[in-house]
mmCIF file of C-alpha atoms in Angstrom:
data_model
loop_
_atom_site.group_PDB
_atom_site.id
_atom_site.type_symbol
_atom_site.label_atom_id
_atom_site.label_comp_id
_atom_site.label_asym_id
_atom_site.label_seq_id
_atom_site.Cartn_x
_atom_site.Cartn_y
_atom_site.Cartn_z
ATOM 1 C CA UNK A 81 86.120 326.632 219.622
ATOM 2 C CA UNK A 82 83.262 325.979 217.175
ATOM 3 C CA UNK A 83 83.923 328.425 214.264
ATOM 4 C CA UNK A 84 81.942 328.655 211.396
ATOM 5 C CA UNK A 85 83.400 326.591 207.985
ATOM 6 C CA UNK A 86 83.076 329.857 205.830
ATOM 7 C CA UNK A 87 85.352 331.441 208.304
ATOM 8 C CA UNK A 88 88.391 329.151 208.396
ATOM 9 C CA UNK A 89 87.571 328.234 204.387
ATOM 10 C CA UNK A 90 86.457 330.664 202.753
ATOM 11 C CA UNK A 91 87.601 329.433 199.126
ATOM 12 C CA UNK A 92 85.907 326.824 199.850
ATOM 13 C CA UNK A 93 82.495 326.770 197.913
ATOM 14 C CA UNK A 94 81.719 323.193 197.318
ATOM 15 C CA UNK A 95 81.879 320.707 199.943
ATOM 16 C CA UNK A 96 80.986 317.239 200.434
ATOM 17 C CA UNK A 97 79.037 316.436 203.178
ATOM 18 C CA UNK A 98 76.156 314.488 205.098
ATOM 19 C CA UNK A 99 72.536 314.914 205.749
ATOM 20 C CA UNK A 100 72.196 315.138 209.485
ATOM 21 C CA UNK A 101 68.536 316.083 209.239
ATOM 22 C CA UNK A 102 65.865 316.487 207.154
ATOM 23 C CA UNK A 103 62.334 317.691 206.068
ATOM 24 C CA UNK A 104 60.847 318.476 202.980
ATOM 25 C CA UNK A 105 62.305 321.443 201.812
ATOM 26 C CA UNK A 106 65.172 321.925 204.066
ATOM 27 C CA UNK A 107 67.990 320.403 205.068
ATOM 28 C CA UNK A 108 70.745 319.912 207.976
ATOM 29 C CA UNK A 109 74.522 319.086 207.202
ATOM 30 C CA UNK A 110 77.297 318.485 209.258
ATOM 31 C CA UNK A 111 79.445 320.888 207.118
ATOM 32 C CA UNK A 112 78.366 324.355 205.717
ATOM 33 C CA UNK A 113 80.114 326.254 203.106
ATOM 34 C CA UNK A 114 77.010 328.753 203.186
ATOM 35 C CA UNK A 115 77.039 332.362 205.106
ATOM 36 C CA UNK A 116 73.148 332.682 206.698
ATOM 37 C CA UNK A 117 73.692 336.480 206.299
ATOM 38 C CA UNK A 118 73.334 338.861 209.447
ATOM 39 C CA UNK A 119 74.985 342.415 209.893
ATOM 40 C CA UNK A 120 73.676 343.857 206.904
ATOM 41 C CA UNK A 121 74.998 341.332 204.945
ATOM 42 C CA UNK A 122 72.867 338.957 201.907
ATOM 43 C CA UNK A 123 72.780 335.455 202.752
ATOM 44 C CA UNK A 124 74.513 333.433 200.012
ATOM 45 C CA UNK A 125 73.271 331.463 197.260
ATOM 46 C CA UNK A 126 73.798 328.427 195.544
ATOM 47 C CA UNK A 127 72.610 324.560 195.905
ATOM 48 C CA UNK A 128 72.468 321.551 197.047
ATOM 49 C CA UNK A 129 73.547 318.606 194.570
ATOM 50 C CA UNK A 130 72.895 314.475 195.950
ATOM 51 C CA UNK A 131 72.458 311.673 193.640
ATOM 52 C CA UNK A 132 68.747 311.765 193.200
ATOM 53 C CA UNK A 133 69.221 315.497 191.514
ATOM 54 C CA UNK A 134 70.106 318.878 192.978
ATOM 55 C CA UNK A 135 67.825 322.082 194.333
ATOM 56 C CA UNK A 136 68.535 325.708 194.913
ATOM 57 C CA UNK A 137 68.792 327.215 198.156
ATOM 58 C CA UNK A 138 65.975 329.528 198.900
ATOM 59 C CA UNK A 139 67.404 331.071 202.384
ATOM 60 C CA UNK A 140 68.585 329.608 206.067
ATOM 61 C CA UNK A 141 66.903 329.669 209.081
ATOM 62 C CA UNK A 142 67.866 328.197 212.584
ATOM 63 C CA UNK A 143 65.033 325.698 214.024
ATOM 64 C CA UNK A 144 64.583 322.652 216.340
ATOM 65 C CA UNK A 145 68.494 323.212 217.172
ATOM 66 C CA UNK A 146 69.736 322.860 213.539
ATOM 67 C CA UNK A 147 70.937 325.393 211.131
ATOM 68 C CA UNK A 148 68.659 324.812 208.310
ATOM 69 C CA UNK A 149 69.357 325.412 204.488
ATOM 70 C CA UNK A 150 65.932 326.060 203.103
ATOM 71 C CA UNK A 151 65.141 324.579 199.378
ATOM 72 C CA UNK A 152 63.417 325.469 196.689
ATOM 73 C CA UNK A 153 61.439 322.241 196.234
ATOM 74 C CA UNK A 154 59.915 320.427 198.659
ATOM 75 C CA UNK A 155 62.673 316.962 198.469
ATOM 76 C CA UNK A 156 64.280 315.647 201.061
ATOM 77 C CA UNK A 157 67.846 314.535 200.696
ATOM 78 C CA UNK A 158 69.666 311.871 202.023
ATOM 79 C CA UNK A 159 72.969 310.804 202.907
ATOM 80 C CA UNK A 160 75.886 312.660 201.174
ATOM 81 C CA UNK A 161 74.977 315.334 199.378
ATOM 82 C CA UNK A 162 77.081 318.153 197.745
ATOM 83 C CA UNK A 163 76.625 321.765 199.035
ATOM 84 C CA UNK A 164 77.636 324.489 196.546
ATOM 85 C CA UNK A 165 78.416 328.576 197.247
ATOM 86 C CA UNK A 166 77.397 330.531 193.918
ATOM 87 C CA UNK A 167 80.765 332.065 193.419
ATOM 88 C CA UNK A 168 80.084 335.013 191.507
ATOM 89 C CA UNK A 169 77.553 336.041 194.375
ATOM 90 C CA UNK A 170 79.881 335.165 197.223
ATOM 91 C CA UNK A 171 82.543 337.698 195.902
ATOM 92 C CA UNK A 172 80.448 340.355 195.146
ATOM 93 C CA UNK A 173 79.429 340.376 199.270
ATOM 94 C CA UNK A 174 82.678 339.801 200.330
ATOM 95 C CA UNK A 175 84.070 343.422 197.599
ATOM 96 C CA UNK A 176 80.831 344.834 199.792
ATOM 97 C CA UNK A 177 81.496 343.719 203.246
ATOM 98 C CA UNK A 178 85.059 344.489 202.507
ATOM 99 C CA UNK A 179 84.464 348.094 201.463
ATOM 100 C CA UNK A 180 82.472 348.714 204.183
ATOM 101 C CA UNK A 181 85.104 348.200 206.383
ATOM 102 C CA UNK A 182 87.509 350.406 204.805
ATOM 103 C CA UNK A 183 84.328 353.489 204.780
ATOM 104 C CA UNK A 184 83.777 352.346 208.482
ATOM 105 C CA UNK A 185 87.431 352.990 209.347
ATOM 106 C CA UNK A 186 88.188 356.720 207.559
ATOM 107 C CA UNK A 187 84.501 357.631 209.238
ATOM 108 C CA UNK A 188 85.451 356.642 212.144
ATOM 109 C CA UNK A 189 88.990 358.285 212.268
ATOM 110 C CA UNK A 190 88.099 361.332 210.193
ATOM 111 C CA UNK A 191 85.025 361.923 212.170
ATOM 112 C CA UNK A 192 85.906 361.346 215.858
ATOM 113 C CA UNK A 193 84.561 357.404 216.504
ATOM 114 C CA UNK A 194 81.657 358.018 215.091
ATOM 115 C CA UNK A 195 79.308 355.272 215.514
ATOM 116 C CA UNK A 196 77.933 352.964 212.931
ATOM 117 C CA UNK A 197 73.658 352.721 213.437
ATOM 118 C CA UNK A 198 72.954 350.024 210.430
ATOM 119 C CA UNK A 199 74.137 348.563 207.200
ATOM 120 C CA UNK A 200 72.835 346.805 204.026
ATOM 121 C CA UNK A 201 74.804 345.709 201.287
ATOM 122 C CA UNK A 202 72.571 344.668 198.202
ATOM 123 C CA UNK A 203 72.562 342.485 195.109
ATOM 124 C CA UNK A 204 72.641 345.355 193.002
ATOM 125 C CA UNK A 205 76.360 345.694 193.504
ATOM 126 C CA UNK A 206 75.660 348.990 196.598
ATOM 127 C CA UNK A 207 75.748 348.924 199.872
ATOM 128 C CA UNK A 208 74.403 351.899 202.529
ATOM 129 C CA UNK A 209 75.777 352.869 206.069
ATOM 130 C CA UNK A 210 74.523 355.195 208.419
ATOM 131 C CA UNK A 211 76.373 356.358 210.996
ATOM 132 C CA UNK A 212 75.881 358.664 213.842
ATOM 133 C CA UNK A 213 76.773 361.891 212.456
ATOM 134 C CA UNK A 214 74.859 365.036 213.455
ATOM 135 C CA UNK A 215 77.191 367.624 212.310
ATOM 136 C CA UNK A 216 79.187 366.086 209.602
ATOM 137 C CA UNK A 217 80.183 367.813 206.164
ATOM 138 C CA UNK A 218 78.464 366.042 203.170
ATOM 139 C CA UNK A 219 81.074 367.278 200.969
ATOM 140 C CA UNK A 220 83.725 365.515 203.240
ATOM 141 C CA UNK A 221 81.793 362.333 202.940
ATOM 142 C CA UNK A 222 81.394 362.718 199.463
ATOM 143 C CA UNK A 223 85.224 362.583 199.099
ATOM 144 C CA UNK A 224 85.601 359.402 200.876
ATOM 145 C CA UNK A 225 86.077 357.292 198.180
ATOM 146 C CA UNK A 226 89.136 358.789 197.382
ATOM 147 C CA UNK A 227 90.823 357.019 200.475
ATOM 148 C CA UNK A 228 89.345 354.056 199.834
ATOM 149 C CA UNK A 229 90.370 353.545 196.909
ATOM 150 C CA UNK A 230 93.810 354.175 197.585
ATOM 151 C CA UNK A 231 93.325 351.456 200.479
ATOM 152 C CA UNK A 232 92.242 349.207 197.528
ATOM 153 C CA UNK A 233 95.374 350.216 194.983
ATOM 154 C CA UNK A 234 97.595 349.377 198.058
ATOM 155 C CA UNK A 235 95.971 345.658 198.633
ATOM 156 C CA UNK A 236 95.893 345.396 202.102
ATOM 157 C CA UNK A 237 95.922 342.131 204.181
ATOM 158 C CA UNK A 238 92.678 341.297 205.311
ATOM 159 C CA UNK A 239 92.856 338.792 207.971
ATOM 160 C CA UNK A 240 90.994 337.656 211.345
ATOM 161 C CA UNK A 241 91.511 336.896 215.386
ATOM 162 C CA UNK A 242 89.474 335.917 218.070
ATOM 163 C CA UNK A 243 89.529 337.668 221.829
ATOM 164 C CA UNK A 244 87.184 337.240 224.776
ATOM 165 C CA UNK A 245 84.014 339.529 224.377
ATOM 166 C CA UNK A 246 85.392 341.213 227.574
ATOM 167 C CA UNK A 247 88.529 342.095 226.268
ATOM 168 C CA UNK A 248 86.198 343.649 222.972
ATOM 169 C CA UNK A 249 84.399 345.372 224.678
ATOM 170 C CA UNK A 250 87.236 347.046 226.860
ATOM 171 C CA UNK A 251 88.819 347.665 223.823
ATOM 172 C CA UNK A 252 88.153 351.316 222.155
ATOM 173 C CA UNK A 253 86.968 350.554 218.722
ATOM 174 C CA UNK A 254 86.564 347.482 218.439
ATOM 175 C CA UNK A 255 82.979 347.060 218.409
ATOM 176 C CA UNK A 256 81.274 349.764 216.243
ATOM 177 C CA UNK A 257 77.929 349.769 216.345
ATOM 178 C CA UNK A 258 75.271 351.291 218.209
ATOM 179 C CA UNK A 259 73.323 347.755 218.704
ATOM 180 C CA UNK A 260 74.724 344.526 219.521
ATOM 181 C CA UNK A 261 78.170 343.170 219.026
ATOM 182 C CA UNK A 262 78.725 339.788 216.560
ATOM 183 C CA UNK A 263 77.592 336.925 218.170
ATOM 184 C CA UNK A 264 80.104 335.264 220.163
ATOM 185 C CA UNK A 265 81.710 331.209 219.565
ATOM 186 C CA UNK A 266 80.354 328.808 222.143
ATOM 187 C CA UNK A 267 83.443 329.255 223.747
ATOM 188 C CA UNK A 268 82.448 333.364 224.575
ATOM 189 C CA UNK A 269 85.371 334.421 221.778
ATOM 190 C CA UNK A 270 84.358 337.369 219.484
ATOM 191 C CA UNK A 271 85.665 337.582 215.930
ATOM 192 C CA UNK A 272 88.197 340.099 215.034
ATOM 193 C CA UNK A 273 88.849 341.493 210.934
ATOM 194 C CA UNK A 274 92.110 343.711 210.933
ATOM 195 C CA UNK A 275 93.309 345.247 207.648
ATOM 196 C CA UNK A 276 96.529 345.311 207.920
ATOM 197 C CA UNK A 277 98.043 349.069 209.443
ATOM 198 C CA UNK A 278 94.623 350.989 209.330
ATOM 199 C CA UNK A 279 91.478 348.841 210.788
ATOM 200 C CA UNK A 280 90.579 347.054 213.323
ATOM 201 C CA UNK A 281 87.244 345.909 213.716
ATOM 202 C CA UNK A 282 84.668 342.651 215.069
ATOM 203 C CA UNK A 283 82.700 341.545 212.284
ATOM 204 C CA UNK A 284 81.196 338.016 211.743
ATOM 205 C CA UNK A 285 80.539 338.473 207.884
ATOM 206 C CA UNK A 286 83.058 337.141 204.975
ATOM 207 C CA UNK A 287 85.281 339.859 203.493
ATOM 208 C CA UNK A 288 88.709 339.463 200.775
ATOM 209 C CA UNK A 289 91.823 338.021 201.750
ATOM 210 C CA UNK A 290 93.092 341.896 200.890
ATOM 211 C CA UNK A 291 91.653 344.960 199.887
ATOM 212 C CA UNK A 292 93.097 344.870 196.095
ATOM 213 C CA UNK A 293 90.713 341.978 194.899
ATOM 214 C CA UNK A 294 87.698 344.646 195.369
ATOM 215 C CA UNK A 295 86.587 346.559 192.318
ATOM 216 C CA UNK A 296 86.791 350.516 193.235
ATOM 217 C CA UNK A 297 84.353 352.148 194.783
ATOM 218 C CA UNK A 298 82.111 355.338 194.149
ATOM 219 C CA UNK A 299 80.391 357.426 196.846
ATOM 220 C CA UNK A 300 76.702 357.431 195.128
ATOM 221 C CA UNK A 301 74.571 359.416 197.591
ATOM 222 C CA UNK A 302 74.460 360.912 201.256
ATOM 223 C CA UNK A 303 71.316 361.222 202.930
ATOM 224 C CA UNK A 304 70.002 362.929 206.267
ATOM 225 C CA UNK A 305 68.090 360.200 207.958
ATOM 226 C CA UNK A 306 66.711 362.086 211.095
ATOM 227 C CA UNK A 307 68.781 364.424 213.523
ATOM 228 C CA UNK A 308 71.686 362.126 214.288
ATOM 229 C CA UNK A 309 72.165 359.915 211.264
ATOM 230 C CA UNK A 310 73.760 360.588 208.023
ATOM 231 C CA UNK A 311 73.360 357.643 205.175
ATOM 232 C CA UNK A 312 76.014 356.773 203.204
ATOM 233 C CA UNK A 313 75.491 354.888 199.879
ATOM 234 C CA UNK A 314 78.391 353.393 198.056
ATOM 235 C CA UNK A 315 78.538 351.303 194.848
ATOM 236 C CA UNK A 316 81.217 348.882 193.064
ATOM 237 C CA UNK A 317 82.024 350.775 190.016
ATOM 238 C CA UNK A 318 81.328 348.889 187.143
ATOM 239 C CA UNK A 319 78.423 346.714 188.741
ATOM 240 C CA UNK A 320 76.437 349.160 190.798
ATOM 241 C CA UNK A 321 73.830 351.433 189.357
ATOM 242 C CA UNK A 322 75.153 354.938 188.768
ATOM 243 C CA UNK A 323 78.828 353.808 188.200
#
């Protein structure tokens, strides 16, 4: 089963490694600490260190049958080479990604499965869902922080499975959102994140080890976005604007 590296380390945010391919300005390696992003959630950032010097990365893309780590100079490194997660950025998605779990799960039981229609978690510290939600009290949303929080005080296991995209899809729950499902492994196995005795949920992003290594969270806004969807905007308190 061909699992990404973030997924099975995801302390692990500098790794030694080789050039498998290269072009000027990008770069293939046969190890990758480095989320691409996808699901609403920022790529990482960080660099790529070799003995002729080092580079940023300036995003990822997927070409000529390689994952590609784009660079912000046009080198082209060779041989082993040093790729490095930017730590403080890496935690700050995986508080977000994290969070939005716990607000998917009390949305979803408070407010009868209701359906998640997109997400974006930001480098400002927020992060938005919307949700399909026609009828739903904004005062009730308002007050959802108040059971995540708790969720963080009580620092939850945060762990992940895989199962056969059948069995997620028979599954009730399991698969949230409105548009497609995570992508599956090459083997056809979809990624499961439980926290522990509340959540269930297939996700392909990183998230905590448990919920008590987040910062709290603040409801900032709820917003109408057509006749279905209601927007909900969350911040780390502390970090995020308005907090």
């Amino acid at each position: 089963m061909q699992r990404p590296f973030y997924h099975d380390h995801p302390d692990d945010l500098a790794v030694t490694t080789e050039v498998v391919a290269a072009r000027p300005g990008r770069v293939a390696l046969a190890r990758s600490p480095f989320f691409q992003g996808g699901g609403g959630q920022l790529a990482d950032r960080g660099l790529i260190r070799w003995s002729g010097g080092e580079a940023a990365i300036a995003g990822f893309e997927t070409a000529e049958g390689q994952a590609w780590a784009l660079l912000a100079e046009p080198v082209e490194p060779a041989g082993t080479v040093e790729a490095v997660v930017d730590p403080a950025f890496r935690q700050m998605m995986r508080e977000l990604h994290t969070d939005t779990h716990l607000l998917n799960a009390y949305v979803f039981q408070l407010f009868d499965g209701a359906l998640v229609t997109g997400v974006q978690m930001n480098e400002d510290g927020t992060a938005r869902m919307d949700f399909d939600l026609p009828d739903a009290d904004s005062e009730r949303l308002r007050r959802l922080d108040e059971p995540i929080n708790a969720a963080i005080r009580q620092d939850l296991a945060v762990t992940d499975s895989y199962v056969p995209l059948a069995a997620a899809q028979a599954e009730h729950g399991l698969i949230r959102t409105r548009s497609a499902a995570p992508p599956p492994t090459a083997d056809g196995l979809i990624r499961i994140v439980e926290i522990a005795g509340l959540d269930r949920q297939a996700c392909g992003g990183t998230h905590l080890a448990s919920t008590g290594a987040s910062r709290p969270v603040k409801v900032l806004k709820i917003d109408n976005k057509g006749r279905h969807n209601r927007r909900i905007k969350i911040g780390l308190v502390g970090l995020a604007p308005g907090t």
